[in-house]
Amino acid sequence: MAYSYDTENIFAKILRGEIPNNTVMESEHALAFRDINPQAPDHVLVIPKGPYVCYDHFALEASEAEIVDFTRMIGAVARELGVQPGERGAGYRLLSNAGEDGVQEVPHLHVHLVAGRRLGRMLSPAS
Ligand code: 5GP
């Protein structure tokens, strides 16, 4: 399947600097910023800078440098927030919605990193 990327999606606008964001971290290939509607005390979105719709698209077409940078940034954000499990932090959850059944609202790959409270079971009933 060919992936079609909408260059007018909200995260593309954030990447172009057309919409402000609360940046946590930035690297050559990735950006992490706070979610505008946080579901927990810490709710950060990590996105690649490249035009990828969802995770399988990214895994198929991104360069190794992009994949390494993006993956490492997710871990670095957890450490930056101090939520990595162990002595310092109480843990976190990663989530990446894709497509209709995943109820993806913004069609630019993003991983949600959610932390700062007990998060409960992974899924709630469909709504
Ligand atoms: P999805 O449902 O696609 O996995 O999640 C999209 C996320 O993007 C939601 O959690 C929503 O709150 C967040 N979001 C939507 N628009 C903006 C925005 O303009 N700025 C920021 N920082 N987050 C946004």
Tab-separated table of C-alpha atoms and ligand atoms in Angstrom:
chain	number	residue	atom	x	y	z
A	1	MET	CA	0.000	0.000	0.000
A	2	ALA	CA	1.206	3.513	-0.774
A	3	TYR	CA	1.028	5.885	2.170
A	4	SER	CA	-0.325	9.324	1.491
A	5	TYR	CA	0.938	12.050	3.818
A	6	ASP	CA	-1.166	15.160	4.445
A	7	THR	CA	1.278	18.065	4.618
A	8	GLU	CA	-1.401	20.237	6.275
A	9	ASN	CA	-1.779	18.063	9.392
A	10	ILE	CA	-1.254	19.861	12.690
A	11	PHE	CA	2.092	18.233	13.495
A	12	ALA	CA	3.468	19.149	10.078
A	13	LYS	CA	2.511	22.742	10.921
A	14	ILE	CA	4.272	22.441	14.285
A	15	LEU	CA	7.392	21.132	12.526
A	16	ARG	CA	7.307	24.075	10.091
A	17	GLY	CA	7.014	26.488	13.045
A	18	GLU	CA	3.550	27.667	11.975
A	19	ILE	CA	2.008	26.602	15.305
A	20	PRO	CA	3.766	26.962	18.669
A	21	ASN	CA	4.556	23.973	20.845
A	22	ASN	CA	5.942	23.284	24.284
A	23	THR	CA	9.170	21.527	23.283
A	24	VAL	CA	10.747	18.993	25.624
A	25	MET	CA	13.559	17.926	23.322
A	26	GLU	CA	14.685	18.272	19.711
A	27	SER	CA	17.231	16.401	17.622
A	28	GLU	CA	18.156	16.149	13.953
A	29	HIS	CA	15.310	13.780	13.106
A	30	ALA	CA	12.826	14.012	15.972
A	31	LEU	CA	10.871	16.407	18.171
A	32	ALA	CA	9.225	15.871	21.555
A	33	PHE	CA	6.616	18.281	22.876
A	34	ARG	CA	3.858	18.354	25.465
A	35	ASP	CA	0.377	17.241	24.424
A	36	ILE	CA	-2.093	20.141	24.357
A	37	ASN	CA	-4.706	18.008	26.154
A	38	PRO	CA	-2.703	15.979	28.672
A	39	GLN	CA	-4.184	12.732	29.964
A	40	ALA	CA	-1.766	12.576	32.908
A	41	PRO	CA	0.663	14.946	34.683
A	42	ASP	CA	3.257	14.101	32.040
A	43	HIS	CA	2.015	13.608	28.473
A	44	VAL	CA	4.610	14.098	25.770
A	45	LEU	CA	4.345	13.393	22.050
A	46	VAL	CA	7.464	12.221	20.242
A	47	ILE	CA	7.417	12.601	16.463
A	48	PRO	CA	9.879	12.035	13.653
A	49	LYS	CA	10.538	15.115	11.533
A	50	GLY	CA	10.033	13.140	8.330
A	51	PRO	CA	6.629	12.754	6.624
A	52	TYR	CA	5.473	9.426	8.066
A	53	VAL	CA	1.825	8.691	8.701
A	54	CYS	CA	2.096	5.917	11.270
A	55	TYR	CA	4.511	3.436	12.765
A	56	ASP	CA	4.436	0.792	10.027
A	57	HIS	CA	5.023	3.512	7.419
A	58	PHE	CA	8.018	4.767	9.392
A	59	ALA	CA	9.421	1.266	9.919
A	60	LEU	CA	9.173	0.617	6.182
A	61	GLU	CA	10.525	3.850	4.739
A	62	ALA	CA	12.583	5.728	7.336
A	63	SER	CA	16.366	5.632	7.228
A	64	GLU	CA	18.274	3.858	9.958
A	65	ALA	CA	19.475	7.221	11.250
A	66	GLU	CA	15.877	8.422	11.609
A	67	ILE	CA	14.796	5.226	13.346
A	68	VAL	CA	17.693	5.314	15.786
A	69	ASP	CA	17.213	9.003	16.554
A	70	PHE	CA	13.447	8.666	17.088
A	71	THR	CA	13.771	5.527	19.220
A	72	ARG	CA	16.506	6.984	21.367
A	73	MET	CA	14.555	10.180	21.880
A	74	ILE	CA	11.625	8.276	23.376
A	75	GLY	CA	13.946	6.817	25.997
A	76	ALA	CA	15.663	10.153	26.529
A	77	VAL	CA	12.313	11.852	27.199
A	78	ALA	CA	11.487	9.246	29.858
A	79	ARG	CA	14.818	9.974	31.517
A	80	GLU	CA	14.386	13.743	31.138
A	81	LEU	CA	11.022	13.515	32.914
A	82	GLY	CA	12.572	11.258	35.555
A	83	VAL	CA	9.963	8.551	35.072
A	84	GLN	CA	12.161	5.646	34.023
A	85	PRO	CA	11.322	2.723	36.319
A	86	GLY	CA	13.743	2.093	39.108
A	87	GLU	CA	15.256	4.251	41.744
A	88	ARG	CA	14.177	7.555	40.241
A	89	GLY	CA	10.874	7.116	38.477
A	90	ALA	CA	7.583	5.342	38.792
A	91	GLY	CA	7.241	4.318	35.153
A	92	TYR	CA	5.323	5.389	32.083
A	93	ARG	CA	3.311	4.117	29.130
A	94	LEU	CA	4.024	4.389	25.395
A	95	LEU	CA	1.185	4.359	22.890
A	96	SER	CA	0.983	4.983	19.159
A	97	ASN	CA	-2.426	5.065	17.510
A	98	ALA	CA	-2.708	4.165	13.830
A	99	GLY	CA	-5.618	4.461	11.446
A	100	GLU	CA	-9.330	4.175	12.059
A	101	ASP	CA	-9.454	1.337	14.550
A	102	GLY	CA	-6.503	2.874	16.388
A	103	VAL	CA	-8.504	6.122	16.523
A	104	GLN	CA	-5.576	8.154	15.209
A	105	GLU	CA	-6.534	11.827	15.069
A	106	VAL	CA	-3.369	13.371	13.689
A	107	PRO	CA	-1.970	11.587	10.600
A	108	HIS	CA	1.705	12.101	11.432
A	109	LEU	CA	3.421	9.342	13.413
A	110	HIS	CA	3.557	10.118	17.109
A	111	VAL	CA	4.283	8.120	20.213
A	112	HIS	CA	2.487	9.251	23.345
A	113	LEU	CA	4.593	9.016	26.502
A	114	VAL	CA	2.228	9.224	29.451
A	115	ALA	CA	3.325	9.252	33.081
A	116	GLY	CA	2.906	10.820	36.485
A	117	ARG	CA	-0.043	8.858	37.801
A	118	ARG	CA	-1.203	5.265	38.073
A	119	LEU	CA	-2.445	4.603	34.532
A	120	GLY	CA	-4.753	1.655	35.068
A	121	ARG	CA	-5.297	-1.147	32.606
A	122	MET	CA	-4.098	-0.729	29.052
A	123	LEU	CA	-7.416	-0.467	27.213
A	124	SER	CA	-10.870	0.694	28.140
A	125	PRO	CA	-14.016	-0.449	26.303
A	126	ALA	CA	-14.408	1.006	22.797
A	127	SER	CA	-16.286	4.259	22.499
B	1	5GP	P1	-3.944	10.639	18.384
B	1	5GP	O1	-5.379	10.464	18.763
B	1	5GP	O2	-3.780	10.989	16.944
B	1	5GP	O3	-3.092	9.474	18.817
B	1	5GP	O4	-3.409	11.820	19.269
B	1	5GP	C1	-3.284	13.129	18.825
B	1	5GP	C2	-2.854	13.961	20.029
B	1	5GP	O5	-2.440	15.209	19.571
B	1	5GP	C3	-3.964	14.180	21.058
B	1	5GP	O6	-3.544	13.680	22.319
B	1	5GP	C4	-4.136	15.701	21.068
B	1	5GP	O7	-4.392	16.227	22.354
B	1	5GP	C5	-2.812	16.180	20.512
B	1	5GP	N1	-2.887	17.453	19.797
B	1	5GP	C6	-3.781	17.804	18.846
B	1	5GP	N2	-3.532	19.040	18.385
B	1	5GP	C7	-2.429	19.473	19.066
B	1	5GP	C8	-1.683	20.685	19.020
B	1	5GP	O8	-1.967	21.628	18.274
B	1	5GP	N3	-0.623	20.787	19.869
B	1	5GP	C9	-0.283	19.773	20.716
B	1	5GP	N4	0.792	19.969	21.501
B	1	5GP	N5	-0.962	18.617	20.773
B	1	5GP	C10	-2.028	18.465	19.958
